[in-house]
């Protein structure tokens, strides 16, 4: 169950997945070099640059920070491995036992199927659909917020077939207020794909699930394992946190090597041979543990059902403790090292190492509330309702396909704002048949996305048709 971490800033934000970027390559932390680390042994010999043009040293794609600024205490890579198959079996047994007793009562919870052959295929399809909807809604959104939206969604579209028959406008309307609207569009497009390409049956295999628009590796793993009980790893923020602490992985999940290691360990947890177990309950238990016990701050380690297997709990200083001797081929190349502040922390909250967040870009948007005043009614002399003009955003990018008041991105030169808006409106309305009755600056407001902070400068423009002119609205979408 993928949900927003509790240590986020709590702001009401919106975000588009396509805009996620990792800028940690360009930022540095003040780091501590362990006294156990022999700098002389690893110091690179400076090349002879005399008479040569300086060249930039090529970095590996997964380098997140300058290695000279962050140095980890040498330790064996084997520190991050499970001890043996028996340990994995024990983790599964303890976690499933805890989950069955402690799991929250949530509307999308799916009872684990005994075997797909003994369950009606239609019911199994509905279960897979409910898992899919819940997992998409829970991305970057808290459980408490999702419950109401999930119930409303399922009441309106209880099956993938019913969702595919809706319109995108209806889907966005139902989603309104949940944010991250691209998720709703993916659900809608995915439902059409499943109806048209899969005869309305949600696939059970990872290979087929990832072909569905909007379904990636994590969501595919969730559907396959939770709905169909197929041994498939899944990794969300909660699972990353649990595994990072279990195996003291001192790296940000944004590090490609750390990401690969965590997925490999998640795979071992579900694929290692041993006594029969319920994959659905185990994977849900892993996420439940991260959401309720192994939390970002103030984790309840003493009541954790697998704390005896947790290296970060049993050995709080984790990989800051040097190995007695580390051969060159045995040394871990995943962990990134610690800053002074991190080095002083002996809590399990040290793991996973936090990624450096990119500073949100700042934008100024000029917004026009475009209004046609209501006219007196011939019957009762009451004014008809005012009409407001909206434009539809582009089908791609931020808030794709949503409707909004006419708006344009502007720079700091306020003198150009009104002319820029006039030019934009020429593509929406035929200004030759409209006259401007009133134009007033209302004020400023703010809209916060996780990656963009917008200042909205708002005006209200009242227009009326020129007497005798034929009014025709243009149908083109806005170009932002």
Short mmCIF file of C-alpha atoms in Angstrom, two decimals:
data_model
loop_
_atom_site.label_atom_id
_atom_site.label_comp_id
_atom_site.label_asym_id
_atom_site.label_seq_id
_atom_site.Cartn_x
_atom_site.Cartn_y
_atom_site.Cartn_z
CA UNK A 1 0.00 0.00 0.00
CA UNK A 2 1.78 3.06 -1.25
CA UNK A 3 1.01 6.12 0.80
CA UNK A 4 2.55 9.45 1.65
CA UNK A 5 5.27 9.40 4.28
CA UNK A 6 4.37 10.94 7.61
CA UNK A 7 7.43 13.17 7.63
CA UNK A 8 6.35 15.24 4.65
CA UNK A 9 5.73 18.91 5.18
CA UNK A 10 1.96 18.50 5.35
CA UNK A 11 1.22 21.07 2.64
CA UNK A 12 -1.62 20.47 0.25
CA UNK A 13 0.37 19.85 -2.90
CA UNK A 14 -0.12 18.51 -6.36
CA UNK A 15 2.48 16.93 -8.57
CA UNK A 16 2.93 15.28 -11.93
CA UNK A 17 5.02 12.11 -12.10
CA UNK A 18 6.63 13.27 -15.32
CA UNK A 19 8.15 16.22 -13.48
CA UNK A 20 9.93 14.14 -10.82
CA UNK A 21 13.63 14.79 -11.12
CA UNK A 22 16.61 13.84 -9.01
CA UNK A 23 18.92 16.78 -8.63
CA UNK A 24 21.05 15.24 -5.93
CA UNK A 25 23.89 14.87 -8.41
CA UNK A 26 24.29 18.63 -8.29
CA UNK A 27 24.08 19.15 -4.53
CA UNK A 28 26.58 18.30 -1.86
CA UNK A 29 26.46 17.54 1.85
CA UNK A 30 29.11 18.26 4.40
CA UNK A 31 30.29 14.78 5.28
CA UNK A 32 32.40 13.00 7.85
CA UNK A 33 35.33 10.80 6.89
CA UNK A 34 35.65 7.90 9.28
CA UNK A 35 38.88 7.71 11.23
CA UNK A 36 39.02 4.05 10.19
CA UNK A 37 39.17 4.99 6.53
CA UNK A 38 42.63 5.06 4.99
CA UNK A 39 42.51 8.00 2.59
CA UNK A 40 45.99 7.27 1.32
CA UNK A 41 45.02 3.88 -0.01
CA UNK A 42 42.15 5.23 -2.09
CA UNK A 43 43.54 8.59 -3.11
CA UNK A 44 43.51 8.89 -6.86
CA UNK A 45 46.73 9.89 -8.53
CA UNK A 46 46.33 13.27 -10.16
CA UNK A 47 46.90 13.06 -13.89
CA UNK A 48 49.66 15.03 -15.52
CA UNK A 49 47.79 17.90 -17.15
CA UNK A 50 50.81 19.79 -18.34
CA UNK A 51 50.32 20.78 -21.91
CA UNK A 52 46.91 19.14 -22.08
CA UNK A 53 43.45 20.59 -22.18
CA UNK A 54 41.47 19.98 -18.99
CA UNK A 55 38.76 17.39 -19.33
CA UNK A 56 35.75 16.68 -17.17
CA UNK A 57 35.86 13.40 -15.35
CA UNK A 58 32.96 11.20 -16.36
CA UNK A 59 30.75 10.08 -13.49
CA UNK A 60 28.62 6.99 -13.26
CA UNK A 61 24.92 7.60 -13.80
CA UNK A 62 24.04 6.44 -10.33
CA UNK A 63 26.48 8.71 -8.48
CA UNK A 64 24.22 10.86 -6.35
CA UNK A 65 26.83 13.04 -4.72
CA UNK A 66 30.51 13.85 -5.03
CA UNK A 67 32.33 10.86 -3.57
CA UNK A 68 35.02 13.19 -2.21
CA UNK A 69 32.38 14.92 -0.09
CA UNK A 70 30.70 11.78 1.23
CA UNK A 71 32.84 8.86 2.32
CA UNK A 72 31.37 5.77 3.92
CA UNK A 73 33.17 3.61 6.41
CA UNK A 74 34.32 0.50 4.54
CA UNK A 75 32.22 -2.56 5.21
CA UNK A 76 31.41 -5.77 3.43
CA UNK A 77 28.54 -5.87 0.97
CA UNK A 78 27.45 -9.08 2.68
CA UNK A 79 26.29 -6.93 5.62
CA UNK A 80 23.20 -6.19 3.55
CA UNK A 81 22.35 -9.81 2.77
CA UNK A 82 19.98 -11.99 4.75
CA UNK A 83 21.89 -14.52 6.84
CA UNK A 84 20.26 -17.58 5.29
CA UNK A 85 16.99 -18.98 3.96
CA UNK A 86 15.86 -19.83 7.48
CA UNK A 87 15.95 -16.16 8.43
CA UNK A 88 13.75 -15.24 5.46
CA UNK A 89 11.24 -17.98 6.33
CA UNK A 90 11.17 -16.73 9.93
CA UNK A 91 10.56 -13.13 8.78
CA UNK A 92 7.66 -14.27 6.62
CA UNK A 93 6.10 -16.35 9.40
CA UNK A 94 6.39 -13.61 12.04
CA UNK A 95 5.17 -10.83 9.76
CA UNK A 96 2.13 -12.72 8.45
CA UNK A 97 1.13 -13.70 11.98
CA UNK A 98 1.32 -10.08 13.08
CA UNK A 99 -0.54 -8.80 10.01
CA UNK A 100 -3.48 -11.16 10.42
CA UNK A 101 -3.98 -9.92 13.98
CA UNK A 102 -3.14 -6.22 13.55
CA UNK A 103 -4.17 -5.17 10.03
CA UNK A 104 -6.35 -2.11 9.68
CA UNK A 105 -9.92 -2.46 8.46
CA UNK A 106 -9.73 -0.73 5.08
CA UNK A 107 -12.36 -0.88 2.32
CA UNK A 108 -9.96 -2.15 -0.35
CA UNK A 109 -8.53 -5.01 1.69
CA UNK A 110 -8.72 -8.22 -0.28
CA UNK A 111 -9.15 -11.60 1.40
CA UNK A 112 -6.25 -13.78 0.19
CA UNK A 113 -7.47 -16.34 -2.38
CA UNK A 114 -6.72 -19.98 -1.64
CA UNK A 115 -6.22 -20.69 -5.32
CA UNK A 116 -7.40 -18.91 -8.44
CA UNK A 117 -9.08 -22.06 -9.74
CA UNK A 118 -11.43 -22.26 -6.78
CA UNK A 119 -12.69 -18.70 -7.06
CA UNK A 120 -15.11 -17.30 -9.55
CA UNK A 121 -13.10 -15.43 -12.19
CA UNK A 122 -15.45 -12.44 -12.09
CA UNK A 123 -14.97 -12.01 -8.33
CA UNK A 124 -11.20 -12.33 -8.76
CA UNK A 125 -11.30 -9.65 -11.46
CA UNK A 126 -13.19 -7.31 -9.14
CA UNK A 127 -10.63 -7.92 -6.40
CA UNK A 128 -7.80 -7.09 -8.78
CA UNK A 129 -9.64 -3.93 -9.87
CA UNK A 130 -10.09 -2.79 -6.26
CA UNK A 131 -6.40 -3.37 -5.52
CA UNK A 132 -5.47 -1.41 -8.63
CA UNK A 133 -7.72 1.56 -7.83
CA UNK A 134 -6.57 1.72 -4.20
CA UNK A 135 -2.88 1.51 -5.04
CA UNK A 136 -3.14 4.32 -7.59
CA UNK A 137 -5.09 6.51 -5.15
CA UNK A 138 -2.63 5.82 -2.33
CA UNK A 139 0.36 7.09 -4.31
CA UNK A 140 1.51 10.23 -2.48
CA UNK A 141 -1.79 10.39 -0.56
CA UNK A 142 -2.66 9.42 3.00
CA UNK A 143 -4.94 6.49 3.79
CA UNK A 144 -7.34 8.68 5.77
CA UNK A 145 -7.87 10.87 2.71
CA UNK A 146 -8.22 8.01 0.24
CA UNK A 147 -10.98 6.07 2.05
CA UNK A 148 -13.77 8.49 1.13
CA UNK A 149 -12.61 8.80 -2.48
CA UNK A 150 -12.23 5.04 -2.89
CA UNK A 151 -15.75 4.36 -1.61
CA UNK A 152 -17.19 7.03 -3.88
CA UNK A 153 -15.26 5.69 -6.88
CA UNK A 154 -16.26 2.06 -6.35
CA UNK A 155 -19.89 3.01 -5.83
CA UNK A 156 -19.89 4.81 -9.17
CA UNK A 157 -17.68 2.39 -11.12
CA UNK A 158 -17.65 -1.01 -9.37
CA UNK A 159 -15.94 -2.84 -12.25
CA UNK A 160 -13.27 -2.13 -14.83
CA UNK A 161 -15.95 -2.39 -17.52
CA UNK A 162 -18.06 0.36 -15.95
CA UNK A 163 -15.03 2.64 -15.63
CA UNK A 164 -14.14 2.17 -19.29
CA UNK A 165 -17.62 3.40 -20.25
CA UNK A 166 -17.19 6.71 -18.41
CA UNK A 167 -15.79 9.93 -19.86
CA UNK A 168 -12.55 11.56 -18.80
CA UNK A 169 -14.53 14.58 -17.57
CA UNK A 170 -16.60 12.31 -15.30
CA UNK A 171 -13.46 10.64 -14.00
CA UNK A 172 -11.77 13.97 -13.23
CA UNK A 173 -14.92 15.20 -11.53
CA UNK A 174 -14.97 12.17 -9.22
CA UNK A 175 -11.25 12.59 -8.56
CA UNK A 176 -11.50 16.34 -7.85
CA UNK A 177 -9.74 17.27 -4.62
CA UNK A 178 -7.49 14.20 -4.50
CA UNK A 179 -4.76 15.86 -6.56
CA UNK A 180 -2.23 14.29 -8.92
CA UNK A 181 -4.85 14.15 -11.69
CA UNK A 182 -2.59 12.25 -14.02
CA UNK A 183 -3.30 9.16 -11.90
CA UNK A 184 -7.03 9.40 -12.69
CA UNK A 185 -6.28 9.65 -16.40
CA UNK A 186 -4.05 6.57 -16.22
CA UNK A 187 -6.75 4.58 -14.44
CA UNK A 188 -9.25 5.59 -17.11
CA UNK A 189 -6.93 4.81 -20.02
CA UNK A 190 -5.89 1.55 -18.36
CA UNK A 191 -9.51 0.43 -18.03
CA UNK A 192 -10.07 1.01 -21.75
CA UNK A 193 -6.93 -0.99 -22.57
CA UNK A 194 -8.06 -3.92 -20.41
CA UNK A 195 -11.54 -3.95 -21.95
CA UNK A 196 -10.29 -3.61 -25.52
CA UNK A 197 -7.07 -5.65 -25.39
CA UNK A 198 -7.66 -8.12 -22.54
CA UNK A 199 -11.38 -8.87 -22.97
CA UNK A 200 -12.09 -7.05 -19.71
CA UNK A 201 -9.92 -9.41 -17.62
CA UNK A 202 -7.15 -7.83 -15.55
CA UNK A 203 -3.93 -9.82 -16.15
CA UNK A 204 -2.29 -11.64 -13.28
CA UNK A 205 1.29 -11.71 -14.58
CA UNK A 206 3.81 -8.88 -14.23
CA UNK A 207 4.72 -9.12 -17.92
CA UNK A 208 1.16 -8.38 -19.04
CA UNK A 209 0.29 -5.93 -16.29
CA UNK A 210 3.11 -3.52 -17.13
CA UNK A 211 1.70 -3.21 -20.66
CA UNK A 212 -1.38 -1.50 -19.21
CA UNK A 213 -1.12 2.33 -19.39
CA UNK A 214 -0.22 3.78 -16.01
CA UNK A 215 0.81 0.48 -14.40
CA UNK A 216 4.49 0.32 -13.48
CA UNK A 217 6.63 -2.22 -11.67
CA UNK A 218 5.30 -1.44 -8.20
CA UNK A 219 1.57 -1.42 -9.08
CA UNK A 220 2.01 -4.57 -11.17
CA UNK A 221 3.61 -6.31 -8.20
CA UNK A 222 0.80 -5.17 -5.90
CA UNK A 223 -1.96 -6.46 -8.20
CA UNK A 224 -0.19 -9.74 -8.96
CA UNK A 225 0.70 -10.59 -5.37
CA UNK A 226 -2.23 -9.13 -3.40
CA UNK A 227 -5.08 -10.08 -5.72
CA UNK A 228 -3.70 -13.27 -7.29
CA UNK A 229 -1.30 -14.45 -4.55
CA UNK A 230 1.55 -14.80 -7.05
CA UNK A 231 5.06 -14.58 -5.48
CA UNK A 232 6.02 -11.17 -6.77
CA UNK A 233 8.10 -8.48 -5.03
CA UNK A 234 6.76 -4.97 -4.59
CA UNK A 235 8.60 -1.92 -3.33
CA UNK A 236 6.94 1.29 -2.17
CA UNK A 237 8.09 3.92 0.32
CA UNK A 238 7.04 1.80 3.28
CA UNK A 239 8.84 -1.30 1.99
CA UNK A 240 11.97 0.73 1.22
CA UNK A 241 12.03 1.92 4.81
CA UNK A 242 11.53 -1.56 6.30
CA UNK A 243 14.17 -3.24 4.13
CA UNK A 244 16.67 -0.39 4.52
CA UNK A 245 16.46 -0.81 8.28
CA UNK A 246 16.44 -4.59 8.21
CA UNK A 247 19.67 -4.62 6.22
CA UNK A 248 21.19 -1.19 7.21
CA UNK A 249 21.33 0.22 3.70
CA UNK A 250 22.96 3.62 4.12
CA UNK A 251 21.90 5.11 0.81
CA UNK A 252 19.07 7.15 -0.61
CA UNK A 253 16.46 5.16 -2.54
CA UNK A 254 17.16 7.57 -5.41
CA UNK A 255 20.52 5.86 -5.78
CA UNK A 256 20.09 3.34 -8.60
CA UNK A 257 22.37 0.82 -6.87
CA UNK A 258 20.34 1.08 -3.65
CA UNK A 259 17.11 0.77 -5.59
CA UNK A 260 18.35 -2.39 -7.31
CA UNK A 261 19.55 -3.85 -4.00
CA UNK A 262 16.21 -3.20 -2.28
CA UNK A 263 14.26 -4.78 -5.14
CA UNK A 264 16.58 -7.80 -5.03
CA UNK A 265 16.07 -8.20 -1.29
CA UNK A 266 12.28 -7.83 -1.71
CA UNK A 267 12.49 -10.56 -4.33
CA UNK A 268 14.36 -12.86 -1.94
CA UNK A 269 11.69 -12.31 0.71
CA UNK A 270 8.92 -13.64 -1.54
CA UNK A 271 10.77 -16.07 -3.83
CA UNK A 272 13.04 -17.96 -1.44
CA UNK A 273 11.91 -21.57 -1.07
CA UNK A 274 10.54 -22.73 2.25
CA UNK A 275 7.32 -23.57 4.00
CA UNK A 276 4.10 -22.62 2.20
CA UNK A 277 2.91 -19.10 2.94
CA UNK A 278 0.39 -16.53 1.74
CA UNK A 279 2.11 -14.02 -0.54
CA UNK A 280 -0.86 -11.64 -0.42
CA UNK A 281 -0.77 -11.40 3.36
CA UNK A 282 3.04 -11.11 3.44
CA UNK A 283 3.29 -8.22 0.97
CA UNK A 284 0.39 -6.40 2.58
CA UNK A 285 2.01 -7.03 5.95
CA UNK A 286 5.31 -5.57 4.75
CA UNK A 287 3.58 -2.37 3.68
CA UNK A 288 1.38 -2.30 6.78
CA UNK A 289 4.44 -2.59 8.99
CA UNK A 290 6.05 0.41 7.30
CA UNK A 291 2.86 2.44 7.54
CA UNK A 292 2.00 1.76 11.19
CA UNK A 293 5.11 0.56 13.08
CA UNK A 294 8.31 1.16 11.10
CA UNK A 295 7.38 4.80 10.47
CA UNK A 296 9.72 7.57 9.26
CA UNK A 297 9.84 9.15 12.72
CA UNK A 298 9.14 7.63 16.14
CA UNK A 299 9.07 3.98 15.00
CA UNK A 300 7.76 1.48 17.56
CA UNK A 301 10.71 -0.89 17.35
CA UNK A 302 9.96 -2.71 20.60
CA UNK A 303 6.63 -4.03 19.27
CA UNK A 304 7.89 -4.76 15.75
CA UNK A 305 7.24 -8.43 14.94
CA UNK A 306 10.55 -8.79 13.10
CA UNK A 307 12.83 -6.65 15.29
CA UNK A 308 15.03 -9.66 16.08
CA UNK A 309 16.00 -9.70 12.39
CA UNK A 310 16.51 -5.92 12.11
CA UNK A 311 20.18 -5.04 11.91
CA UNK A 312 19.51 -1.33 12.47
CA UNK A 313 17.66 -2.15 15.70
CA UNK A 314 20.07 -4.77 16.96
CA UNK A 315 23.13 -2.74 15.93
CA UNK A 316 21.94 0.92 15.86
CA UNK A 317 25.16 2.37 14.46
CA UNK A 318 24.79 0.04 11.47
CA UNK A 319 27.41 0.40 8.80
CA UNK A 320 29.19 3.21 10.59
CA UNK A 321 30.82 0.31 12.45
CA UNK A 322 33.86 -0.71 10.39
CA UNK A 323 34.47 -4.29 9.42
CA UNK A 324 37.66 -5.82 10.78
CA UNK A 325 39.05 -6.25 7.28
CA UNK A 326 37.48 -5.67 3.90
CA UNK A 327 38.99 -7.10 0.77
CA UNK A 328 38.74 -4.97 -2.32
CA UNK A 329 36.14 -7.16 -4.03
CA UNK A 330 34.04 -7.48 -0.87
CA UNK A 331 33.54 -3.79 -0.12
CA UNK A 332 30.05 -2.31 -0.41
CA UNK A 333 29.66 0.15 -3.27
CA UNK A 334 26.06 1.08 -2.44
CA UNK A 335 26.18 3.01 0.84
CA UNK A 336 26.93 6.71 0.49
CA UNK A 337 28.33 7.72 3.86
CA UNK A 338 27.02 10.04 6.55
CA UNK A 339 26.89 13.73 7.30
CA UNK A 340 27.82 15.03 10.77
CA UNK A 341 24.16 15.16 11.77
CA UNK A 342 23.47 11.66 10.46
CA UNK A 343 26.63 10.29 12.07
CA UNK A 344 25.41 11.44 15.47
CA UNK A 345 22.13 9.56 15.10
CA UNK A 346 22.08 6.02 16.43
CA UNK A 347 18.37 5.53 15.83
CA UNK A 348 16.93 3.30 13.12
CA UNK A 349 15.49 6.52 11.65
CA UNK A 350 18.90 6.97 10.07
CA UNK A 351 17.74 4.52 7.42
CA UNK A 352 17.00 5.00 4.60
CA UNK A 353 19.20 7.98 3.99
CA UNK A 354 17.12 10.93 2.89
CA UNK A 355 17.52 12.22 -0.65
CA UNK A 356 18.22 15.89 -1.12
CA UNK A 357 15.03 17.46 -2.42
CA UNK A 358 15.14 19.75 -5.39
CA UNK A 359 14.16 23.32 -4.70
CA UNK A 360 10.76 23.96 -6.32
CA UNK A 361 10.85 26.33 -9.25
CA UNK A 362 8.92 29.57 -8.93
CA UNK A 363 6.40 30.74 -11.49
CA UNK A 364 4.13 33.73 -11.88
CA UNK A 365 0.78 33.13 -13.57
CA UNK A 366 -1.62 35.82 -14.74
CA UNK A 367 -5.22 34.61 -14.41
CA UNK A 368 -8.29 36.19 -15.95
CA UNK A 369 -11.72 35.51 -14.44
CA UNK A 370 -13.66 36.09 -17.66
CA UNK A 371 -17.31 36.84 -16.99
CA UNK A 372 -20.40 37.68 -19.02
CA UNK A 373 -22.90 39.41 -16.77
CA UNK A 374 -26.42 38.01 -16.62
CA UNK A 375 -29.15 39.89 -18.47
CA UNK A 376 -32.54 40.92 -17.03
CA UNK A 377 -35.22 38.29 -17.53
CA UNK A 378 -38.31 39.27 -19.52
CA UNK A 379 -40.60 37.29 -17.20
CA UNK A 380 -39.69 38.38 -13.68
CA UNK A 381 -37.13 41.15 -14.13
CA UNK A 382 -34.51 39.08 -12.31
CA UNK A 383 -31.02 38.87 -13.69
CA UNK A 384 -29.98 35.64 -15.32
CA UNK A 385 -26.94 33.97 -13.83
CA UNK A 386 -23.51 35.28 -14.78
CA UNK A 387 -21.57 33.11 -17.21
CA UNK A 388 -17.91 32.31 -16.73
CA UNK A 389 -15.59 31.22 -19.51
CA UNK A 390 -13.18 28.31 -19.02
CA UNK A 391 -10.47 26.90 -21.25
CA UNK A 392 -9.16 23.33 -21.37
CA UNK A 393 -5.49 22.67 -20.81
CA UNK A 394 -3.34 20.69 -23.20
CA UNK A 395 -3.61 16.89 -23.20
CA UNK A 396 0.00 16.65 -22.03
CA UNK A 397 1.93 18.01 -19.09
CA UNK A 398 0.83 19.53 -15.80
CA UNK A 399 -2.90 19.15 -15.02
CA UNK A 400 -3.47 17.71 -18.49
CA UNK A 401 -6.96 18.11 -19.99
CA UNK A 402 -8.38 19.95 -16.97
CA UNK A 403 -10.51 23.07 -17.27
CA UNK A 404 -9.45 26.40 -15.80
CA UNK A 405 -9.87 30.16 -16.05
CA UNK A 406 -7.73 31.61 -18.86
CA UNK A 407 -4.16 31.91 -17.55
CA UNK A 408 -0.69 32.58 -18.90
CA UNK A 409 2.83 32.30 -17.53
CA UNK A 410 4.39 35.75 -17.19
CA UNK A 411 7.69 37.34 -16.20
CA UNK A 412 8.31 40.19 -13.78
CA UNK A 413 7.23 42.93 -16.21
CA UNK A 414 3.66 43.70 -15.11
CA UNK A 415 3.14 46.11 -18.01
CA UNK A 416 2.92 43.16 -20.40
CA UNK A 417 0.37 41.12 -18.41
CA UNK A 418 -2.85 42.51 -19.86
CA UNK A 419 -1.57 42.54 -23.45
CA UNK A 420 -0.39 38.95 -23.04
CA UNK A 421 -3.82 37.92 -21.78
CA UNK A 422 -5.50 39.74 -24.68
CA UNK A 423 -3.33 37.85 -27.13
CA UNK A 424 -4.21 34.56 -25.42
CA UNK A 425 -7.94 35.31 -25.48
CA UNK A 426 -7.80 35.92 -29.22
CA UNK A 427 -7.29 32.18 -29.58
CA UNK A 428 -10.35 31.43 -27.45
CA UNK A 429 -12.91 34.15 -28.26
CA UNK A 430 -13.59 36.35 -31.25
CA UNK A 431 -12.86 39.70 -29.61
CA UNK A 432 -14.39 41.51 -32.59
CA UNK A 433 -17.85 40.61 -31.28
CA UNK A 434 -17.16 41.27 -27.59
CA UNK A 435 -16.63 44.49 -25.74
CA UNK A 436 -14.89 44.84 -22.39
CA UNK A 437 -17.20 46.49 -19.87
CA UNK A 438 -14.95 46.29 -16.83
CA UNK A 439 -11.46 45.09 -16.00
CA UNK A 440 -10.30 44.94 -12.39
CA UNK A 441 -7.23 43.55 -10.68
CA UNK A 442 -8.48 41.39 -7.78
CA UNK A 443 -5.23 40.48 -6.04
CA UNK A 444 -2.65 37.75 -5.63
CA UNK A 445 -2.85 34.21 -4.30
CA UNK A 446 -0.60 31.16 -4.20
CA UNK A 447 -0.77 27.59 -5.40
CA UNK A 448 1.76 25.03 -4.16
CA UNK A 449 2.79 21.98 -6.13
CA UNK A 450 5.54 19.77 -4.73
CA UNK A 451 7.87 20.89 -7.52
CA UNK A 452 6.41 24.32 -8.43
CA UNK A 453 5.41 27.29 -6.28
CA UNK A 454 3.09 29.53 -8.25
CA UNK A 455 2.08 33.11 -7.57
CA UNK A 456 -1.28 33.78 -9.21
CA UNK A 457 -2.03 37.38 -10.14
CA UNK A 458 -5.77 37.53 -10.73
CA UNK A 459 -7.93 39.96 -12.65
CA UNK A 460 -11.65 39.95 -13.42
CA UNK A 461 -12.82 40.97 -16.86
CA UNK A 462 -16.52 41.52 -17.56
CA UNK A 463 -17.47 41.32 -21.24
CA UNK A 464 -20.65 41.68 -23.26
CA UNK A 465 -21.48 40.88 -26.88
CA UNK A 466 -21.48 43.80 -29.28
CA UNK A 467 -25.06 44.55 -30.32
CA UNK A 468 -25.97 42.69 -33.51
CA UNK A 469 -22.84 40.52 -33.53
CA UNK A 470 -23.08 36.76 -33.88
CA UNK A 471 -21.27 35.11 -30.99
CA UNK A 472 -19.48 31.84 -31.68
CA UNK A 473 -17.16 30.25 -29.13
CA UNK A 474 -13.94 28.77 -30.43
CA UNK A 475 -13.34 25.13 -29.52
CA UNK A 476 -9.55 25.01 -29.45
CA UNK A 477 -7.88 23.95 -26.22
CA UNK A 478 -5.59 26.27 -24.36
CA UNK A 479 -1.95 25.80 -25.26
CA UNK A 480 -0.54 25.53 -21.73
#
